mmCIF file with all atom_site columns, C-alpha atoms in Angstrom:
data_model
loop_
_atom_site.group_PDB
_atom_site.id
_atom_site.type_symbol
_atom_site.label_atom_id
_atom_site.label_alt_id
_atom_site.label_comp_id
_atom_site.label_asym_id
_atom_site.label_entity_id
_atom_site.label_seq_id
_atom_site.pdbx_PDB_ins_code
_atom_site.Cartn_x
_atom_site.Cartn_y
_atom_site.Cartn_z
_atom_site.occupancy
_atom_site.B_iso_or_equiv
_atom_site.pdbx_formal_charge
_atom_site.auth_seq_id
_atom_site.auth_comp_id
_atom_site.auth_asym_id
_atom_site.auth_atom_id
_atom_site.pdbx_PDB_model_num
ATOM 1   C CA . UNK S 1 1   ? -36.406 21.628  -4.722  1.00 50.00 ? 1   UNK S CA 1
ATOM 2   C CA . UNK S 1 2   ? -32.530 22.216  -4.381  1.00 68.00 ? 2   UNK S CA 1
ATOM 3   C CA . UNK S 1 3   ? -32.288 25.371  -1.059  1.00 66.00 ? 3   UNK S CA 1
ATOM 4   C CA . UNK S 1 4   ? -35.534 27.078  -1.475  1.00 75.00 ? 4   UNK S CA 1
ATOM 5   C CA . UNK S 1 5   ? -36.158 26.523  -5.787  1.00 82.00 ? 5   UNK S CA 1
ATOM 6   C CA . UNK S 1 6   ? -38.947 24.974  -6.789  1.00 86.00 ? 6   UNK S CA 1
ATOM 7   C CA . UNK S 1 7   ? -37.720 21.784  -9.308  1.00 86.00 ? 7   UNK S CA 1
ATOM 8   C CA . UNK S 1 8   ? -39.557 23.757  -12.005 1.00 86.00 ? 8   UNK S CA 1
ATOM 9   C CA . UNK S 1 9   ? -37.830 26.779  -11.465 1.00 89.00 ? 9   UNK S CA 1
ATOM 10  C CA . UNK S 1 10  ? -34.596 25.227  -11.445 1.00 91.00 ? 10  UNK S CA 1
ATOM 11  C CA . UNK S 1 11  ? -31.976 26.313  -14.398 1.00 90.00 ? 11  UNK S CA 1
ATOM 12  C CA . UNK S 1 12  ? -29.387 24.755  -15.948 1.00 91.00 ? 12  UNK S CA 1
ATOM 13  C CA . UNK S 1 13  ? -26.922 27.235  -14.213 1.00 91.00 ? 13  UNK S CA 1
ATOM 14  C CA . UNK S 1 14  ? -28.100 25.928  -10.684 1.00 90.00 ? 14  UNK S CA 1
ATOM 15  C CA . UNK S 1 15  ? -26.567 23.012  -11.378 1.00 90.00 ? 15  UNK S CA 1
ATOM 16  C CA . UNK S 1 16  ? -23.424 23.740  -13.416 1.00 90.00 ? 16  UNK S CA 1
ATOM 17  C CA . UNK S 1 17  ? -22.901 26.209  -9.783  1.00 88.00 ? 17  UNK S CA 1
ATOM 18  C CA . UNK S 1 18  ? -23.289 22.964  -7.949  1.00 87.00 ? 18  UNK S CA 1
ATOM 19  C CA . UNK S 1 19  ? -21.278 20.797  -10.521 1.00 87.00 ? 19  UNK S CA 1
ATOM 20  C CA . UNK S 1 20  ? -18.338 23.432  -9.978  1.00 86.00 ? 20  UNK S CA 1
ATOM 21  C CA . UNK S 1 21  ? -18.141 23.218  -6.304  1.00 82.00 ? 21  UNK S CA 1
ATOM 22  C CA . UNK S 1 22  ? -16.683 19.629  -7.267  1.00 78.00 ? 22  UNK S CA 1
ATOM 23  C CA . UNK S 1 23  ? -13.427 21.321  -9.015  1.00 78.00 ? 23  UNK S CA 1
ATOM 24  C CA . UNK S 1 24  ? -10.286 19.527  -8.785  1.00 75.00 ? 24  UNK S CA 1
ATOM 25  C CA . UNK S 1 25  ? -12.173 16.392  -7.300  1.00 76.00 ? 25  UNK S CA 1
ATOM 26  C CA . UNK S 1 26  ? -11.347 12.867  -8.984  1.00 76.00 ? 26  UNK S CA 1
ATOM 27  C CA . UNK S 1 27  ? -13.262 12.114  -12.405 1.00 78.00 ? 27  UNK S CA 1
ATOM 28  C CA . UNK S 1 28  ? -15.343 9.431   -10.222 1.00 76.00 ? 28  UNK S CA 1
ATOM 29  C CA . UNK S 1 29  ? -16.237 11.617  -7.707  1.00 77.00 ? 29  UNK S CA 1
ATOM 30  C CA . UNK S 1 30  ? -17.890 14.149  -10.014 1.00 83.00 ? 30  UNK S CA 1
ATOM 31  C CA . UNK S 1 31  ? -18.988 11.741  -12.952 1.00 85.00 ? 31  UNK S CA 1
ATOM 32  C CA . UNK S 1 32  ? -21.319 10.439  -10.024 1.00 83.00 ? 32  UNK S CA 1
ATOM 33  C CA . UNK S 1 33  ? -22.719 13.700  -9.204  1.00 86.00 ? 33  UNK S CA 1
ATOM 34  C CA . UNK S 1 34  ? -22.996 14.547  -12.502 1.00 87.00 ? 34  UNK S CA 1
ATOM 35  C CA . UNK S 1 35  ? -25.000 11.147  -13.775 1.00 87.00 ? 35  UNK S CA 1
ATOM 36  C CA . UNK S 1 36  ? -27.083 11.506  -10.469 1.00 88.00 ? 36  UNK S CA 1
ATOM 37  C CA . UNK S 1 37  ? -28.064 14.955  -11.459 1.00 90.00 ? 37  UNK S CA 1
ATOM 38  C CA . UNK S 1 38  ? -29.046 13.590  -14.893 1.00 89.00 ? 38  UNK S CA 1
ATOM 39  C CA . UNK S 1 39  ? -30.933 11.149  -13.894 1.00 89.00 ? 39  UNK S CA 1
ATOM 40  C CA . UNK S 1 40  ? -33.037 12.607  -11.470 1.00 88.00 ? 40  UNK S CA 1
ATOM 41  C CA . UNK S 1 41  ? -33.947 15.341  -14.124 1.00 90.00 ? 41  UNK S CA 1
ATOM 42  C CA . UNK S 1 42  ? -34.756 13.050  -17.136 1.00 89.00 ? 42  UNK S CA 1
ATOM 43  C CA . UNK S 1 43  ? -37.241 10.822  -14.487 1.00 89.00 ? 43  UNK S CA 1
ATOM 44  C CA . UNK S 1 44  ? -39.085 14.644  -13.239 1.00 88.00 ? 44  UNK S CA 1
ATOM 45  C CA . UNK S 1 45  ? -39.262 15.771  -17.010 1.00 89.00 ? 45  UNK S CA 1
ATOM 46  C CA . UNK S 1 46  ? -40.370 11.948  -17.903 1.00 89.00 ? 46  UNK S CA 1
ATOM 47  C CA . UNK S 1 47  ? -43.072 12.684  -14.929 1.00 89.00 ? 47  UNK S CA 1
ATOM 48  C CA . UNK S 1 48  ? -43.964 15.747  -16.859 1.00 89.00 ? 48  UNK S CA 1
ATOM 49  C CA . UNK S 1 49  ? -43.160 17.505  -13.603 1.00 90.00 ? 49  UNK S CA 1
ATOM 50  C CA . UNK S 1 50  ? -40.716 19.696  -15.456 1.00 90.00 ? 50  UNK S CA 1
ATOM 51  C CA . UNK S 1 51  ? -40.946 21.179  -19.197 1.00 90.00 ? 51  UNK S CA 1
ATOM 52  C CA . UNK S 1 52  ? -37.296 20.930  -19.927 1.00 88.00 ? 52  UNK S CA 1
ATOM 53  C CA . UNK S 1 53  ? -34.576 19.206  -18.211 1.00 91.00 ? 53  UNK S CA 1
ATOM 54  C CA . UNK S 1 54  ? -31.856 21.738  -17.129 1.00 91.00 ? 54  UNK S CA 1
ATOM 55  C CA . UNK S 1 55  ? -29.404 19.126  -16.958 1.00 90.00 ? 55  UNK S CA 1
ATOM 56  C CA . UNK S 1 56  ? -28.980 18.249  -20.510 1.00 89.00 ? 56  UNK S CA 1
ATOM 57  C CA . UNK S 1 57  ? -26.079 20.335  -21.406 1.00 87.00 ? 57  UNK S CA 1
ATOM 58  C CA . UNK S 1 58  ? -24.089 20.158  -17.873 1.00 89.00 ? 58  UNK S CA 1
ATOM 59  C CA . UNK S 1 59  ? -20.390 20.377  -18.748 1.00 88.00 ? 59  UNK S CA 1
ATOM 60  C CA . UNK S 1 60  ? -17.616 18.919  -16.247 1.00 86.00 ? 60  UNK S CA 1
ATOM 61  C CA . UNK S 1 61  ? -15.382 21.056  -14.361 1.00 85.00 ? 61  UNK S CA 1
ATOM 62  C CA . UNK S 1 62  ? -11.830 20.452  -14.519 1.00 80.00 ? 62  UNK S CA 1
ATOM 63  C CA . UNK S 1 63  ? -11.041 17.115  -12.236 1.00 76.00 ? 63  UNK S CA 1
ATOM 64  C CA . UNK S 1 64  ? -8.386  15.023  -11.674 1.00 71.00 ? 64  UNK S CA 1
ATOM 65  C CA . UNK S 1 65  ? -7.054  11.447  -12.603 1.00 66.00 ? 65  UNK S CA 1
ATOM 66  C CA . UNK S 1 66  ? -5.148  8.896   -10.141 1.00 63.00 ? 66  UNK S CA 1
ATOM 67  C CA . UNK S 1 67  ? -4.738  5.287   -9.797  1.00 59.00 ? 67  UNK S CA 1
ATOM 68  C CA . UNK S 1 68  ? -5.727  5.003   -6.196  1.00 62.00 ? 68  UNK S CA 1
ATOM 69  C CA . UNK S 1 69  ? -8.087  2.613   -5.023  1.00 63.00 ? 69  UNK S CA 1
ATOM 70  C CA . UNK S 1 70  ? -9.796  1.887   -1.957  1.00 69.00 ? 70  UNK S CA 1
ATOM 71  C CA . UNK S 1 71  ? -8.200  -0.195  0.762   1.00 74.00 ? 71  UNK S CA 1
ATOM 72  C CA . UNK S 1 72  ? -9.507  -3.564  1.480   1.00 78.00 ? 72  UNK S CA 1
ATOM 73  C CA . UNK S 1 73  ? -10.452 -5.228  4.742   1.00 81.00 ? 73  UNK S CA 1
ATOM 74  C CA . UNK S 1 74  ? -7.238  -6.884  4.570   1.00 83.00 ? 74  UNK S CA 1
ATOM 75  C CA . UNK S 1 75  ? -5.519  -3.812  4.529   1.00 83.00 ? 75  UNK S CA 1
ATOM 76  C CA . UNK S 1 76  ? -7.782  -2.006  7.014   1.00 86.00 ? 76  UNK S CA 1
ATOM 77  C CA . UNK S 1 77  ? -7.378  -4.235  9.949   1.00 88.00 ? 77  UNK S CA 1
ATOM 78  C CA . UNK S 1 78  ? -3.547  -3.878  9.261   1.00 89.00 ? 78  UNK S CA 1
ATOM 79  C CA . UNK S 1 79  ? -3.776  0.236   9.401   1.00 91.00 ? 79  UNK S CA 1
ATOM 80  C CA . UNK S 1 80  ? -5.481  -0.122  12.595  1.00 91.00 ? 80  UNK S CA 1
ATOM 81  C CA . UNK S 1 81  ? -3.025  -2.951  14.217  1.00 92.00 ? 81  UNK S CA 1
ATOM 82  C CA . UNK S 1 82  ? 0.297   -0.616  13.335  1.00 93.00 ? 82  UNK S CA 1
ATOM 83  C CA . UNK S 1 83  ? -1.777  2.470   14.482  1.00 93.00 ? 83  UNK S CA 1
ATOM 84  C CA . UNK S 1 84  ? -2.056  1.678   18.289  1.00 93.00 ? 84  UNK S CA 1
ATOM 85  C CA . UNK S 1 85  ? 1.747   1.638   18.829  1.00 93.00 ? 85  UNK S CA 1
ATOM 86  C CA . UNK S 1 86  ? 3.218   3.741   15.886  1.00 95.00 ? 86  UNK S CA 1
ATOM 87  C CA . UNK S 1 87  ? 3.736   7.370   16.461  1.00 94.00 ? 87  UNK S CA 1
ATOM 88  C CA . UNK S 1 88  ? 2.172   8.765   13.420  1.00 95.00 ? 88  UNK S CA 1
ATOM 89  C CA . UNK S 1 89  ? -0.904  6.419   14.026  1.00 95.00 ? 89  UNK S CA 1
ATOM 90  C CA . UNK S 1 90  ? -3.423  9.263   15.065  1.00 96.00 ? 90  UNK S CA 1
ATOM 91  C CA . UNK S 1 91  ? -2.530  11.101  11.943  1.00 97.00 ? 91  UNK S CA 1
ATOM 92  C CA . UNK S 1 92  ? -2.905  8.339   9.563   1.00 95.00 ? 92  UNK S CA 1
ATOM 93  C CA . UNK S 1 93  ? -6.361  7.115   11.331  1.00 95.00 ? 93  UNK S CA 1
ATOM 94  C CA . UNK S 1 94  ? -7.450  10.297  11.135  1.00 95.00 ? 94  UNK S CA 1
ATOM 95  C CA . UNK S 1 95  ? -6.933  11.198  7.315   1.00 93.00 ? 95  UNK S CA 1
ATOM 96  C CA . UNK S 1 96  ? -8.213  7.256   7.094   1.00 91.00 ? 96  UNK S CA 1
ATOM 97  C CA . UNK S 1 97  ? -11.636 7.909   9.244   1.00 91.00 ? 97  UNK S CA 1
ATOM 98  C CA . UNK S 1 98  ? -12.021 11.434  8.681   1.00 91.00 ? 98  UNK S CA 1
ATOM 99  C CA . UNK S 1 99  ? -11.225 11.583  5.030   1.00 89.00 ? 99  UNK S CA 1
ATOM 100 C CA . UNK S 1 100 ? -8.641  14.502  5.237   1.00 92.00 ? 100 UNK S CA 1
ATOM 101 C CA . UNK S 1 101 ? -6.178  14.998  2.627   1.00 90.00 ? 101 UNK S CA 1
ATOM 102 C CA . UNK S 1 102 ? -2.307  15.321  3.570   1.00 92.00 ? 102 UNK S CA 1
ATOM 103 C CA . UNK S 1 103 ? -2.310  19.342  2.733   1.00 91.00 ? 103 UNK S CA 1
ATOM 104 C CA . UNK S 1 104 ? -5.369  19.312  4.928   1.00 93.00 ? 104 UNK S CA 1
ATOM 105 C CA . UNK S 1 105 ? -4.054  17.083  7.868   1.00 95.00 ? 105 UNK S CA 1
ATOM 106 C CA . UNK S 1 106 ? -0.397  18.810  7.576   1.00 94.00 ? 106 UNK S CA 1
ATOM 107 C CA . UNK S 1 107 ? -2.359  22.335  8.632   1.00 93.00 ? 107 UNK S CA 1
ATOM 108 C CA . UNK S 1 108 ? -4.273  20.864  11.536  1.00 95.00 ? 108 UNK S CA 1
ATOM 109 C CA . UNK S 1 109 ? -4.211  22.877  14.618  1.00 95.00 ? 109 UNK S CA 1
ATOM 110 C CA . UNK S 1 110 ? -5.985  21.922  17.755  1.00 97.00 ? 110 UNK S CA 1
ATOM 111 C CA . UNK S 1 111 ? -7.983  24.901  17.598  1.00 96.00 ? 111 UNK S CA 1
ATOM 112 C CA . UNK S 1 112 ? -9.620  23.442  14.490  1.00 96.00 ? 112 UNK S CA 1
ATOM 113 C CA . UNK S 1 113 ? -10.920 20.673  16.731  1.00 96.00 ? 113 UNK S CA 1
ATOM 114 C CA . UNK S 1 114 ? -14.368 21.778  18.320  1.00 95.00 ? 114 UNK S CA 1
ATOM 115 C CA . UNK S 1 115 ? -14.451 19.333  21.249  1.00 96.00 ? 115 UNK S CA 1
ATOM 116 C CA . UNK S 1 116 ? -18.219 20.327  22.245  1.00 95.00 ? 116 UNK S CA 1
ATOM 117 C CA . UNK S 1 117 ? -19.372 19.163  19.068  1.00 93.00 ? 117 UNK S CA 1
ATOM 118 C CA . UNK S 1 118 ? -16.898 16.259  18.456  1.00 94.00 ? 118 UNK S CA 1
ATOM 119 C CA . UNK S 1 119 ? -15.730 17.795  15.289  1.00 95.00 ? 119 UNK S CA 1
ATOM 120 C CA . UNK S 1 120 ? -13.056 18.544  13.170  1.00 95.00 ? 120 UNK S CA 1
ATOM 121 C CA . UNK S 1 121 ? -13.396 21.911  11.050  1.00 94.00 ? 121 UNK S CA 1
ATOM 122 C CA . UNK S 1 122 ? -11.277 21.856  7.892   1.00 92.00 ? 122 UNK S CA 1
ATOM 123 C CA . UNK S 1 123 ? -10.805 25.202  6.495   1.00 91.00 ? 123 UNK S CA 1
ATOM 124 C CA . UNK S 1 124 ? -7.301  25.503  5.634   1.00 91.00 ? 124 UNK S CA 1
ATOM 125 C CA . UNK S 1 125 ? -4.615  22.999  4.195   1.00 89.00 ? 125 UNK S CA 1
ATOM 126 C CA . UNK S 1 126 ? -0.624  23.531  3.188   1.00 88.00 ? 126 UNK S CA 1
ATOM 127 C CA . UNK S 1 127 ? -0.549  24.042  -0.880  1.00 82.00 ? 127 UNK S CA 1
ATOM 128 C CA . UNK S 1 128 ? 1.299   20.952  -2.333  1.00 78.00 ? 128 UNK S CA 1
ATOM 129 C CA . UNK S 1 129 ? 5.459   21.831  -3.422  1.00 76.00 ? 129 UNK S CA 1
ATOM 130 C CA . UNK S 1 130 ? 5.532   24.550  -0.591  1.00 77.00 ? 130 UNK S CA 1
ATOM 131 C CA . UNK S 1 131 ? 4.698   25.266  3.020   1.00 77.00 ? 131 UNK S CA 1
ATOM 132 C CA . UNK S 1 132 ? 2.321   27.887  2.407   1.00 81.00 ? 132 UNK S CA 1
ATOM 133 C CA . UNK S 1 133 ? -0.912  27.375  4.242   1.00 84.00 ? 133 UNK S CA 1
ATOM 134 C CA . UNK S 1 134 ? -3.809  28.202  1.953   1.00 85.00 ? 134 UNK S CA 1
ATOM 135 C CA . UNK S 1 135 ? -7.649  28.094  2.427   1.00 80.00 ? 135 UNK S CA 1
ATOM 136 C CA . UNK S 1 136 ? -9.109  25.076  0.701   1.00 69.00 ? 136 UNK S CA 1
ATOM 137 C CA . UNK S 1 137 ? -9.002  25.170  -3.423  1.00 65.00 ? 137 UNK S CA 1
ATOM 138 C CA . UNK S 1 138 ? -12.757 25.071  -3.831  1.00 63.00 ? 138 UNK S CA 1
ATOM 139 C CA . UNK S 1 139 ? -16.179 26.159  -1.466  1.00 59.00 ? 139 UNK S CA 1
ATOM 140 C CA . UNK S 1 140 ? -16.431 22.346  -0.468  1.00 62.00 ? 140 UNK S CA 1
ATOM 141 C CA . UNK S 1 141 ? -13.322 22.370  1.017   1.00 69.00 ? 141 UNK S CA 1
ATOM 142 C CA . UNK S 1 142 ? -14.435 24.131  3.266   1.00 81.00 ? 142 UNK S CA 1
ATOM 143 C CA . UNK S 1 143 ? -16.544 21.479  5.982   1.00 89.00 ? 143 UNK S CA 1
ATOM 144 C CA . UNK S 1 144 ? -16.959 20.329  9.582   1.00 91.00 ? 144 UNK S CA 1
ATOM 145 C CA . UNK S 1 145 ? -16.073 16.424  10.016  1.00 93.00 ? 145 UNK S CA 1
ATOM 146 C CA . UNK S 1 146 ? -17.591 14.185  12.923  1.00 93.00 ? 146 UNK S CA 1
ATOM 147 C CA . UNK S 1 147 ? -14.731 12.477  14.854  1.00 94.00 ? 147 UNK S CA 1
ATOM 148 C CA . UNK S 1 148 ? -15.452 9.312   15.581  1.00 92.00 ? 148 UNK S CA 1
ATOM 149 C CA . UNK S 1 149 ? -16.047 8.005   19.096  1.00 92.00 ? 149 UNK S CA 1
ATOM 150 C CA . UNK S 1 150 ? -12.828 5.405   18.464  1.00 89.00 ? 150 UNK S CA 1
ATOM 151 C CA . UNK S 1 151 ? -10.156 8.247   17.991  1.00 93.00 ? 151 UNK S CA 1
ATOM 152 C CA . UNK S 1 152 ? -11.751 11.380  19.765  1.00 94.00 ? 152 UNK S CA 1
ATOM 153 C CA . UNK S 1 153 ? -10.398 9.850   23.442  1.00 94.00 ? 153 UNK S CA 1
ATOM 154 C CA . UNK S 1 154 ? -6.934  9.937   21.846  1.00 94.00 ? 154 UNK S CA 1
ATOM 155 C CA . UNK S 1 155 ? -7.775  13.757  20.871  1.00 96.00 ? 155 UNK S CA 1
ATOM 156 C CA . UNK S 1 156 ? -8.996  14.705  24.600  1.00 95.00 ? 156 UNK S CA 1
ATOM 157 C CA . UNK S 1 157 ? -6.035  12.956  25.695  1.00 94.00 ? 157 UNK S CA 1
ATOM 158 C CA . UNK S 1 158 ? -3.285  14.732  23.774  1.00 93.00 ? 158 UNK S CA 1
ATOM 159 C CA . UNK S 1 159 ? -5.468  18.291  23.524  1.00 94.00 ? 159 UNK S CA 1
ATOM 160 C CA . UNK S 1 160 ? -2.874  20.817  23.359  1.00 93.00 ? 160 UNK S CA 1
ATOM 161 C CA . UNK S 1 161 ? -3.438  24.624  22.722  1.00 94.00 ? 161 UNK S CA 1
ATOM 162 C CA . UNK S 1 162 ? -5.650  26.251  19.989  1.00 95.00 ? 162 UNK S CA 1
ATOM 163 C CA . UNK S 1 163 ? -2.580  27.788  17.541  1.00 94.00 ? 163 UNK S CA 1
ATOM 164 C CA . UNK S 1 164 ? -0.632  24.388  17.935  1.00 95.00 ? 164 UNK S CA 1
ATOM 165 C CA . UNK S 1 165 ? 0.323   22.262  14.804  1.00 95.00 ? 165 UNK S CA 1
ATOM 166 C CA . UNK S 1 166 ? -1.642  18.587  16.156  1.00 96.00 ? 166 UNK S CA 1
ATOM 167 C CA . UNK S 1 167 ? 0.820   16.725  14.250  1.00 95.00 ? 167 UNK S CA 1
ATOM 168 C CA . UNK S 1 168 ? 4.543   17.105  14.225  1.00 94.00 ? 168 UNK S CA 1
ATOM 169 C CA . UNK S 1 169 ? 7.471   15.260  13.276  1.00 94.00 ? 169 UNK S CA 1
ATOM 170 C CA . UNK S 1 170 ? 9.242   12.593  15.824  1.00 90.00 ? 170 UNK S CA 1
ATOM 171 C CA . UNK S 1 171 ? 12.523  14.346  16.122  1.00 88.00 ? 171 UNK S CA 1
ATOM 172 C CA . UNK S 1 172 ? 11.755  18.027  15.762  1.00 89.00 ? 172 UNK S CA 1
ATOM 173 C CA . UNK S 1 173 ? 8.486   18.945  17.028  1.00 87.00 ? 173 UNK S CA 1
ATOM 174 C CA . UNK S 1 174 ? 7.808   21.066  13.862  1.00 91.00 ? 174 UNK S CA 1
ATOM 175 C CA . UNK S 1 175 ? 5.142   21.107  11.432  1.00 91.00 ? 175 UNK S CA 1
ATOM 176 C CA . UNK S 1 176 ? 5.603   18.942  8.828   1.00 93.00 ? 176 UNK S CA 1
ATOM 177 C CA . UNK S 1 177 ? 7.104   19.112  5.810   1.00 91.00 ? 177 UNK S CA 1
ATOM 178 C CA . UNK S 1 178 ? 6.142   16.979  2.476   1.00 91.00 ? 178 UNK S CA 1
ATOM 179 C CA . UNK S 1 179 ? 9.416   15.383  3.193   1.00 92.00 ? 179 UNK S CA 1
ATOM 180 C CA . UNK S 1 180 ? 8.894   14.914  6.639   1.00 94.00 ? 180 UNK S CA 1
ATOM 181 C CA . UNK S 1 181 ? 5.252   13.315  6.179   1.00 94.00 ? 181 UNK S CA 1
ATOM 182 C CA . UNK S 1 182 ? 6.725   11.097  3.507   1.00 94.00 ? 182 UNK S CA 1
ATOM 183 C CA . UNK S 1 183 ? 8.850   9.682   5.712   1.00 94.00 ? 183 UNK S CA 1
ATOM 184 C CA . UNK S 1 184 ? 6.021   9.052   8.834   1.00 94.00 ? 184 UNK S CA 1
ATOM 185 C CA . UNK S 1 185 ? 3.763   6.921   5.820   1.00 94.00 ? 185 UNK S CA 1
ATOM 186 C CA . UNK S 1 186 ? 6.829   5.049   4.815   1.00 93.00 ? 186 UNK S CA 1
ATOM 187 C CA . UNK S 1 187 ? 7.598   4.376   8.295   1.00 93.00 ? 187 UNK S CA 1
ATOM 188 C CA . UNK S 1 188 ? 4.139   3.137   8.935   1.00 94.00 ? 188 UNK S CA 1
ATOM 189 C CA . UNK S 1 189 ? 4.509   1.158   6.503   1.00 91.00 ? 189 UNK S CA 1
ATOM 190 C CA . UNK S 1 190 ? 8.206   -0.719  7.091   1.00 90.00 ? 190 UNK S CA 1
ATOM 191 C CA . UNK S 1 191 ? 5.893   -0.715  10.260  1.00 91.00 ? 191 UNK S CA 1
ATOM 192 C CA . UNK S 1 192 ? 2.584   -2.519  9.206   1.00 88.00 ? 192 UNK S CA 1
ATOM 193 C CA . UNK S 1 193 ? 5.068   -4.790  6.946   1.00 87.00 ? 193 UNK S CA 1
ATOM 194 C CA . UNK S 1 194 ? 7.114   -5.970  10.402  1.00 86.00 ? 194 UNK S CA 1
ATOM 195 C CA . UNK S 1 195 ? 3.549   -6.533  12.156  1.00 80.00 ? 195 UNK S CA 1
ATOM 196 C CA . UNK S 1 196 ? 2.412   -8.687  9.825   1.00 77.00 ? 196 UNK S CA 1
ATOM 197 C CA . UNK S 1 197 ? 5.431   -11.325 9.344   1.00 77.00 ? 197 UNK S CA 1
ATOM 198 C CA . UNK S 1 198 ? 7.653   -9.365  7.005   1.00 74.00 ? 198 UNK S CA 1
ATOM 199 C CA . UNK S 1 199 ? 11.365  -10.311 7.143   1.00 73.00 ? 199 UNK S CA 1
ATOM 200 C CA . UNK S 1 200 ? 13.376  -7.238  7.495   1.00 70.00 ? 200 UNK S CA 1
ATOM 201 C CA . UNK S 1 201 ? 17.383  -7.192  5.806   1.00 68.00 ? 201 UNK S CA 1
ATOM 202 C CA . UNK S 1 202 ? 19.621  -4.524  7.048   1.00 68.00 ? 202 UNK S CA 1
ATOM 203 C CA . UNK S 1 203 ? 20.285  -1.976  4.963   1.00 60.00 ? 203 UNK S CA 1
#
């Protein structure tokens, strides 16, 4: 059943609905989905459960292409090493644990932080080439995110009021920019780089 549809009452445009909640997610992300879909359909029609698979003719909604990869262990135990002294190290742990985006982590207010429920709701982010704060592109955007137990001290610690940005820049206090959080991830990493051995030239 997908809510309260019985499997042989689902249509194809169920799932294209549910495909297009994935819009402007990477071409992994939704080429899983999609084959998943697939494949459970072809078994239940294989089964005879269903007459005709509804899945057949999905199309893809629009997605997007990058060349990022995920981190290594390497890599991860570095992030957290530079984290505990560097003053964007919250923010960066955060989008790294919690899986927000930098439009989505640039909008962050503490009232979006529900401490009763140790959760983060995400329902707004900055649009990318402005400052404009937007609600997320697509339904899915919108979601609540645990906080794990390893940062949400740091978050009762620093808890300020409910319209205040959570993450400002060093000098200024303000939101940031795209400029601004630029800077904090290049930072971090001159920062990681120096942690770990790198010989640093003036200039």
């Amino acid at each position: 059943m997908i809510g309260n549809t019985k499997l042989k009452d689902v249509r194809d445009t169920h799932l294209q609905k549910i495909l297009s909640t994935r819009q402007g997610y990477s071409l992994s992300n939704v080429t899983k989905l999609m084959n998943t879909i697939k494949a459970m359909f072809k078994q239940a029609r294989i089964s005879r459960l269903i007459s005709y698979d509804p899945a057949e003719a999905l199309s893809m909604p629009k997605t997007t292409q990058g060349t990022r990869r995920a981190i290594t262990d390497s890599e991860r135990a570095m992030i957290l090493k530079t984290a505990e002294t560097h003053y964007a190290g919250l923010m960066f742990l955060t989008m790294l644990y919690c899986g927000l985006r930098p439009g989505e982590i640039r909008a962050l207010q503490w009232g979006d932080i529900d401490f009763e429920r140790q959760v983060i709701k995400v329902t707004k982010a900055i649009e990318s080439g402005s400052n404009i704060v937007k609600a997320p592109k697509t339904f899915a955007g919108n979601r609540e995110v645990p906080i794990p137990n390893v940062l949400f001290s740091e978050y009762l610690r620093k808890k300020g009021n409910p319209t205040q940005t959570i993450f400002t820049q060093l000098t200024t206090d303000n939101p940031h920019t795209e400029n601004s959080f630029s800077g904090a991830w290049l930072s971090f990493l001159r920062a990681m780089d120096i942690e770990h051995g790198a010989v640093v030239y003036r200039n």
